[in-house]
mmCIF file of C-alpha atoms and ligand atoms in Angstrom:
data_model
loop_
_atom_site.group_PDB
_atom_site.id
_atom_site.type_symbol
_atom_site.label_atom_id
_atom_site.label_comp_id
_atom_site.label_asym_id
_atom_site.label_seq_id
_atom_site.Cartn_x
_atom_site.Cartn_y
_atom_site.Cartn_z
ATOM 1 C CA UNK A 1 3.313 -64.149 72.923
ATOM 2 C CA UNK A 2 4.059 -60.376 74.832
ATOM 3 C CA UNK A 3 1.323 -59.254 72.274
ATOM 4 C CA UNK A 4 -0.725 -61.598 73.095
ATOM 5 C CA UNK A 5 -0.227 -61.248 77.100
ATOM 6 C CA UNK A 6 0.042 -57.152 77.287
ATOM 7 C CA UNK A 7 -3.645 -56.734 75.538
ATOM 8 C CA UNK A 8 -5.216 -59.266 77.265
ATOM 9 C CA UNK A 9 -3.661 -57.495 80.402
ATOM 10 C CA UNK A 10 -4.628 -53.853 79.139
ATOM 11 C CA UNK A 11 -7.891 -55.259 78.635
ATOM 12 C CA UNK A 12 -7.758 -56.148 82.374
ATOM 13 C CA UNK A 13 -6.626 -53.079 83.718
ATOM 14 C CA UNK A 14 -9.067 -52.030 81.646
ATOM 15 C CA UNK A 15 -11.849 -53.215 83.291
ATOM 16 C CA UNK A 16 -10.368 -53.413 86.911
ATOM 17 C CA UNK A 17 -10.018 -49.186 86.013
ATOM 18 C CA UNK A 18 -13.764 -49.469 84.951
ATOM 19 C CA UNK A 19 -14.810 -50.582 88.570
ATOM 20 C CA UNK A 20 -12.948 -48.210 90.599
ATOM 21 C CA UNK A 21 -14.091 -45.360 88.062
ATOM 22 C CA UNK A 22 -10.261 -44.416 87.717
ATOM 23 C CA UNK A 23 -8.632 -43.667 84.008
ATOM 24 C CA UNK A 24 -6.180 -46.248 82.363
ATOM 25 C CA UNK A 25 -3.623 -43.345 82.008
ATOM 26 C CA UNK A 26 -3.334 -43.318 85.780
ATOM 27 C CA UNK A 27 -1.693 -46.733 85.789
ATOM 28 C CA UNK A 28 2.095 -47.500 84.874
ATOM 29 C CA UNK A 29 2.978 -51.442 83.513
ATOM 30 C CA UNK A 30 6.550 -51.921 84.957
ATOM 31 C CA UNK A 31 7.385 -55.121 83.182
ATOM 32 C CA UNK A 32 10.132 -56.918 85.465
ATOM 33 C CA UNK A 33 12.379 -58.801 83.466
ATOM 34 C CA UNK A 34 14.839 -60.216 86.728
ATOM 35 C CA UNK A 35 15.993 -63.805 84.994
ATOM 36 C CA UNK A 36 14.807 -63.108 81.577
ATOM 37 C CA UNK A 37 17.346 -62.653 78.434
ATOM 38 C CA UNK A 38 18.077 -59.036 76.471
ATOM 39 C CA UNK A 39 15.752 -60.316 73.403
ATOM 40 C CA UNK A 40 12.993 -60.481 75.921
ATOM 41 C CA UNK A 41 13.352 -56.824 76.912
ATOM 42 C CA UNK A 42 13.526 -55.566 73.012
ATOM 43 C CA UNK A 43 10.400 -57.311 72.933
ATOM 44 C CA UNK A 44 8.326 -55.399 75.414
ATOM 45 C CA UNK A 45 9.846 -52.269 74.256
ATOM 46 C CA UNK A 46 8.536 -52.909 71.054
ATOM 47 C CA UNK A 47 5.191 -53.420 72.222
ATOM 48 C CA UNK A 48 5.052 -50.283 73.733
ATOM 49 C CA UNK A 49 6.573 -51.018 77.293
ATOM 50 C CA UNK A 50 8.776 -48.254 78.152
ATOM 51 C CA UNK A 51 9.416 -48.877 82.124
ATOM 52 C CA UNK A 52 11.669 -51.717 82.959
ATOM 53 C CA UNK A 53 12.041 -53.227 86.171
ATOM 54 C CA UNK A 54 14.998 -55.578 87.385
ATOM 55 C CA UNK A 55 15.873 -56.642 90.861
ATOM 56 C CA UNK A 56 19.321 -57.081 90.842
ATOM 57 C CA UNK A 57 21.840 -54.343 90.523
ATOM 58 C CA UNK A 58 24.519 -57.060 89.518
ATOM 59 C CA UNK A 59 21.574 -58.709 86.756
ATOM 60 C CA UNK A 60 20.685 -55.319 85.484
ATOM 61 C CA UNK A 61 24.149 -54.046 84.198
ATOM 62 C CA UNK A 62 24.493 -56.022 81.288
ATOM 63 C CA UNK A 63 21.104 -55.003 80.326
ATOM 64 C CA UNK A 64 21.309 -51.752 80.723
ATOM 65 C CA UNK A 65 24.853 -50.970 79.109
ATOM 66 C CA UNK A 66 23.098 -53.407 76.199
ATOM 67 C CA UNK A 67 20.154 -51.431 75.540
ATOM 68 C CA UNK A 68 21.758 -47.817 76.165
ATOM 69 C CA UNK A 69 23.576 -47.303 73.632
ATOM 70 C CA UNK A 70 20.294 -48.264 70.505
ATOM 71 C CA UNK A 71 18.561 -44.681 69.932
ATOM 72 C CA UNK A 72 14.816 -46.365 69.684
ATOM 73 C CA UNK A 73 15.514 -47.227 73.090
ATOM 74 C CA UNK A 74 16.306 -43.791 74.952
ATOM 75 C CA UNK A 75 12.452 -43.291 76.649
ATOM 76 C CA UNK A 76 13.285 -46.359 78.494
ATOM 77 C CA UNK A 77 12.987 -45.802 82.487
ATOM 78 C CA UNK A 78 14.513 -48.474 84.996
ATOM 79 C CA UNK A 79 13.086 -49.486 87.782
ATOM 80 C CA UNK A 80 15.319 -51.605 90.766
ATOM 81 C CA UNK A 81 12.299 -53.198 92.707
ATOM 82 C CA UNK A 82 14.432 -56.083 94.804
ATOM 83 C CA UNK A 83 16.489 -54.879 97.688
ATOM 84 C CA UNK A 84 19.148 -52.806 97.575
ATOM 85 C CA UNK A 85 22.387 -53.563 99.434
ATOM 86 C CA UNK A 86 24.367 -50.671 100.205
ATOM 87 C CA UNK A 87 27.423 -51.505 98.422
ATOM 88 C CA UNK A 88 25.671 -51.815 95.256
ATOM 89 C CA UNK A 89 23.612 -48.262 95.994
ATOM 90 C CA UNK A 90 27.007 -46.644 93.757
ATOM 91 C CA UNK A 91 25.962 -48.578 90.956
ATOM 92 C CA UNK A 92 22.173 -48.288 91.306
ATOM 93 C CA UNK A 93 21.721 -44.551 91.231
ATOM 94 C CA UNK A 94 24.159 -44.495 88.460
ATOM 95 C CA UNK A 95 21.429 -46.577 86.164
ATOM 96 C CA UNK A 96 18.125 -46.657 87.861
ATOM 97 C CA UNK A 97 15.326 -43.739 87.453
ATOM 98 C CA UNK A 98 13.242 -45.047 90.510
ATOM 99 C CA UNK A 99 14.199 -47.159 93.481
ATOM 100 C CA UNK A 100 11.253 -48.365 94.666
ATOM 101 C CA UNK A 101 13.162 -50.694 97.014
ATOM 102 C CA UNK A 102 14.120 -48.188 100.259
ATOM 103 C CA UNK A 103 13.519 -49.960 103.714
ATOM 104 C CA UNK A 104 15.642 -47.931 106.083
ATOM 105 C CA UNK A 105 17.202 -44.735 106.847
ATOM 106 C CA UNK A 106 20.476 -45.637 106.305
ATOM 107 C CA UNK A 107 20.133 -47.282 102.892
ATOM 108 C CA UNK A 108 17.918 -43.794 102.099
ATOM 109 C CA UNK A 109 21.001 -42.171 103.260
ATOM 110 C CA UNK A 110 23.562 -43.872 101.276
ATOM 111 C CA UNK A 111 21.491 -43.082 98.130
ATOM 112 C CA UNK A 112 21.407 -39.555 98.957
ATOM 113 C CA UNK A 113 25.012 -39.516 99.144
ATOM 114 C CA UNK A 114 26.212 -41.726 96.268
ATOM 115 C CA UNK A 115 23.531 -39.595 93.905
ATOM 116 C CA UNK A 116 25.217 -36.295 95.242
ATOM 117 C CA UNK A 117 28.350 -37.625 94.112
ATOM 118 C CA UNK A 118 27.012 -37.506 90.464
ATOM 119 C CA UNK A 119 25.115 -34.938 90.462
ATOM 120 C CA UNK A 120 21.593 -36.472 91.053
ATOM 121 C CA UNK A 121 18.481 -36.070 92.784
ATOM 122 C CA UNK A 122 17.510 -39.872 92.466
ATOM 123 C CA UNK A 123 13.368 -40.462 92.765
ATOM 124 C CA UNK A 124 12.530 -43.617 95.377
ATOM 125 C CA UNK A 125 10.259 -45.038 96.673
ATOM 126 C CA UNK A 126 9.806 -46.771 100.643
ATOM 127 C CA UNK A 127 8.833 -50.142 100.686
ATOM 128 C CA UNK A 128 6.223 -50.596 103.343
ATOM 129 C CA UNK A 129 5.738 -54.164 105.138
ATOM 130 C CA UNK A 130 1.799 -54.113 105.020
ATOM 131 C CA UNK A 131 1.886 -57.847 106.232
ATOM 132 C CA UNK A 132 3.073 -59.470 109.434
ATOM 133 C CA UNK A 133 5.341 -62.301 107.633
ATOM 134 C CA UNK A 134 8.462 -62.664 109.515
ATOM 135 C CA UNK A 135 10.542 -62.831 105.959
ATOM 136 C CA UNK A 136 9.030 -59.350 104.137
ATOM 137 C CA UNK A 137 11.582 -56.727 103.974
ATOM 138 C CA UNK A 138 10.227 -53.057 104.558
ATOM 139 C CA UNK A 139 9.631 -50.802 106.928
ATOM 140 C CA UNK A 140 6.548 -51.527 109.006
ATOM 141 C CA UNK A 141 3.495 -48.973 108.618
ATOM 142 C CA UNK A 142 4.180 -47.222 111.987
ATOM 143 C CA UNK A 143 7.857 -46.975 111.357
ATOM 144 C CA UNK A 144 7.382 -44.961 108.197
ATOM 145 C CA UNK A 145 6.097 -41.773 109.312
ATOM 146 C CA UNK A 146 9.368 -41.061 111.004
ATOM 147 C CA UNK A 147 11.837 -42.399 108.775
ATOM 148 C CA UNK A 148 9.809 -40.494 106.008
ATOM 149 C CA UNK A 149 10.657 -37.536 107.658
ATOM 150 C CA UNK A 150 14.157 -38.345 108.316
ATOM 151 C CA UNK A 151 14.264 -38.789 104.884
ATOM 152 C CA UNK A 152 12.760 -35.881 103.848
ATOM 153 C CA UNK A 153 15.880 -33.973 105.190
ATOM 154 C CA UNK A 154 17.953 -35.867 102.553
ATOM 155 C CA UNK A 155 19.067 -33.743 99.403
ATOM 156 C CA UNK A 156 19.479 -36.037 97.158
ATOM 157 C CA UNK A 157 16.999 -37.977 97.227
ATOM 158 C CA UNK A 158 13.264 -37.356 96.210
ATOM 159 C CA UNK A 159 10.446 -39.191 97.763
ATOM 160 C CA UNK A 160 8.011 -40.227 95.538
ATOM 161 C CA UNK A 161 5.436 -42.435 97.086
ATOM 162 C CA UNK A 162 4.967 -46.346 98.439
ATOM 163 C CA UNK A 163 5.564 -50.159 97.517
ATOM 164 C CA UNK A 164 4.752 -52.636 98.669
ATOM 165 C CA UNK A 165 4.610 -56.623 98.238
ATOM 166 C CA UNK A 166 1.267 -58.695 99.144
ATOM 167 C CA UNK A 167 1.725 -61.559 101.016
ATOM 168 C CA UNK A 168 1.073 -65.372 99.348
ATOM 169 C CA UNK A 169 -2.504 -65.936 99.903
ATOM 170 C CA UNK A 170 -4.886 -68.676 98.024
ATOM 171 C CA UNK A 171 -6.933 -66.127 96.518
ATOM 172 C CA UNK A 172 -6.396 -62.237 94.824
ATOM 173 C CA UNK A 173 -9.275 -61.282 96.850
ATOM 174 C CA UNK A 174 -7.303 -61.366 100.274
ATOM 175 C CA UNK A 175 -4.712 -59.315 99.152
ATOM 176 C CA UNK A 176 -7.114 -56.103 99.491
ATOM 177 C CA UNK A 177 -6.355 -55.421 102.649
ATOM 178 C CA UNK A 178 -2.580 -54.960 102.632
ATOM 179 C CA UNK A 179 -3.113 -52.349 99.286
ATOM 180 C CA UNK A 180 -5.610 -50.316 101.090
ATOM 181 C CA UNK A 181 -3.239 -50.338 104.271
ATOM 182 C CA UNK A 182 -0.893 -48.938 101.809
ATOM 183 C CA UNK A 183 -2.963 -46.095 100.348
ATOM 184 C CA UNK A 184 -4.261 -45.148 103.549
ATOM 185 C CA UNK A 185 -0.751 -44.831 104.752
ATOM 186 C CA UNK A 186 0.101 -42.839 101.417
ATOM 187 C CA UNK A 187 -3.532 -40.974 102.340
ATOM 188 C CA UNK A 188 -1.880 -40.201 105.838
ATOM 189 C CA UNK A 189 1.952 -38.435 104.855
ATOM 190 C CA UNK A 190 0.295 -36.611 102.409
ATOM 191 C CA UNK A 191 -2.407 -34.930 104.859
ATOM 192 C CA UNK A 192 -0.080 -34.310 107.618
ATOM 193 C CA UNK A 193 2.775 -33.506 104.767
ATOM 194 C CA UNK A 194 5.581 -35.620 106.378
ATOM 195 C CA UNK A 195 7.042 -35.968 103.621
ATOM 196 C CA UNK A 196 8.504 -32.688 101.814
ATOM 197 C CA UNK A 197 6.445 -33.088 98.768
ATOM 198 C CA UNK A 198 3.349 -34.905 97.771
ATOM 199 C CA UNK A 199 3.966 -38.425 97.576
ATOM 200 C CA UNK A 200 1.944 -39.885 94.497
ATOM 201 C CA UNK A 201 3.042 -43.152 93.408
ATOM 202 C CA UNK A 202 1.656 -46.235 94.384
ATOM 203 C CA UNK A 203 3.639 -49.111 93.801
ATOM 204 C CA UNK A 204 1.580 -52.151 94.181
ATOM 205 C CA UNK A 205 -0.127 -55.006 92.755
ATOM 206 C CA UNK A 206 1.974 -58.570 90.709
ATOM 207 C CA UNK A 207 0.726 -60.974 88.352
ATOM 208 C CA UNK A 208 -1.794 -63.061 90.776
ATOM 209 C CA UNK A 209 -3.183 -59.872 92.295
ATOM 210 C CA UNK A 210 -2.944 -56.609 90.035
ATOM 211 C CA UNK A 211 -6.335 -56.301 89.555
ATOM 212 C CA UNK A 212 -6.834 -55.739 93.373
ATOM 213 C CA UNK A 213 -4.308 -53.787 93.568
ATOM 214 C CA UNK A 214 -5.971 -50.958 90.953
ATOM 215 C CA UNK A 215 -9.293 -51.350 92.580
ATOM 216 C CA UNK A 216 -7.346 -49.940 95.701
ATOM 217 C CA UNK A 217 -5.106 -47.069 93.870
ATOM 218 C CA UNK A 218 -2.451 -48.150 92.083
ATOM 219 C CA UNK A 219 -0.123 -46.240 89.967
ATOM 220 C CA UNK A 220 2.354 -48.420 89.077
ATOM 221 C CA UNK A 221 2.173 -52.241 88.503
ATOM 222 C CA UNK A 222 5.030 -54.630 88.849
ATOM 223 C CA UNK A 223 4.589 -57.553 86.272
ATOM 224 C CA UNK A 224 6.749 -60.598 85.329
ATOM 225 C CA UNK A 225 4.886 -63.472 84.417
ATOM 226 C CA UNK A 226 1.914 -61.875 83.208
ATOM 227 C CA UNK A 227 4.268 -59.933 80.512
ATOM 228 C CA UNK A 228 6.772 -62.744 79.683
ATOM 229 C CA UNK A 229 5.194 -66.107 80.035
ATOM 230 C CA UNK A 230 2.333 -67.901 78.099
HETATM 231 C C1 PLP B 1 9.640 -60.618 90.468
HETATM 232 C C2 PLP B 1 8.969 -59.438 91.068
HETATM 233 C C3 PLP B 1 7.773 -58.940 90.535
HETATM 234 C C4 PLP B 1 7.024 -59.584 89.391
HETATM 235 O O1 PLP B 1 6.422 -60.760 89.854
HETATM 236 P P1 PLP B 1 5.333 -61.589 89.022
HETATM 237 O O2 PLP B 1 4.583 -62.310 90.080
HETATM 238 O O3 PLP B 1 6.080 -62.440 88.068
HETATM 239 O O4 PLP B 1 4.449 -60.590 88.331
HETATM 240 C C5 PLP B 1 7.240 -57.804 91.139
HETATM 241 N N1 PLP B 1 7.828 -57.196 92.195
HETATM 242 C C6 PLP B 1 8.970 -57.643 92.728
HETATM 243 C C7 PLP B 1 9.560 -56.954 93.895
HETATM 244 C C8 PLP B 1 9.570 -58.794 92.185
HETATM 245 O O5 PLP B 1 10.709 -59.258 92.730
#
């Protein structure tokens, strides 16, 4: 069944690539396996999957001290893409390669300094509330250019672009507004160079609206059900 579902979703991506005139190679599957067993996992590796993404520092553990150890499995990046409390921040930088998760200065800050405790320069990500809802975590759009730069003073941490999570809506279609929000914002650091490097990853786009979400520039693609379930 993952065969089945990751070339009938390459085939999408595919084609969604096709109408933005962008190259397949720009575009990362992060296949999030929060709630689903080890075996699971093997499975996408197998088929070629080599990013991971959990959202649960607690969930991911097992996993990862599972899979660390089995030499086919070494390429294999994690991703923590549910947010990150800061007593679990220890444990996070100590397994993940990309946070994409960071809504506030001080969780940016207690990354930096848990990372510097081991040595690392850990890559994240800042989540970006592109929608009004009350419940979205994030910080909002015109938050971000400060706390970007706050961040940027941080040593251990490295900025590497924007997530963030479209709102429930009855059709893909209306979720084009809150990616482009997002790449604009991306669009904006990057002129301006708040941040202290080139920010270049756009995290964006699920399994009821990825195909939007590479029409409007995105680099990395968060997928659960459209990996795991038939
Ligand atoms: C669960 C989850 C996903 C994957 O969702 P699907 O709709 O199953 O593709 C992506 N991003 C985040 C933050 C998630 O928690």
């Amino acid at each position: 069944m993952i065969h089945e579902n990751l070339s009938r979703l390459r085939e999408r991506i595919n084609s969604a690539c096709a109408r933005a005139g962008r190259d397949l190679r720009e575009i990362a599957i992060i296949a999030v396996s929060k709630g689903r067993p080890l075996e699971q996992i093997k499975g996408v590796i197998a088929e070629g999957i080599h990013d991971i993404g959990e959202s649960r520092v607690r969930e991911t553990l097992p996993k990862y001290n599972a899979l660390r150890h089995m030499p086919r499995l070494h390429g294999v990046r994690w991703h923590m893409v549910g947010h990150l409390q800061a007593n679990k921040a220890k444990a996070a930088v100590g397994i993940f390669d990309l946070i994409h998760s960071v809504d506030s200065l001080d969780i940016a800050e207690e990354i930096s300094r848990q990372a510097s405790r081991i040595g690392k320069v850990q890559d994240v990500l800042i989540e970006i509330k592109t929608s009004p809802e009350a419940a979205k975590l994030g910080l909002r759009p015109e938050e971000a250019v400060e706390a970007i730069k706050q961040m940027s003073g941080l040593k251990n941490i490295n900025l590497k672009g924007l997530m963030t999570i479209a709102p429930i809506v009855d059709s893909p279609e209306k979720t084009r507004p809150y990616f482009r929000r997002l790449r604009q914002l991306m669009d904006e650091i990057n002129e301006f160079r708040i941040a202290n490097s080139e920010l270049r990853i756009l995290s964006m786009g699920m399994t009821d609206d990825f195909e939007i979400a590479v029409e409007e520039g995105a680099t990395m693609l968060r997928l659960g059900r459209a990996v795991f379930e038939g």
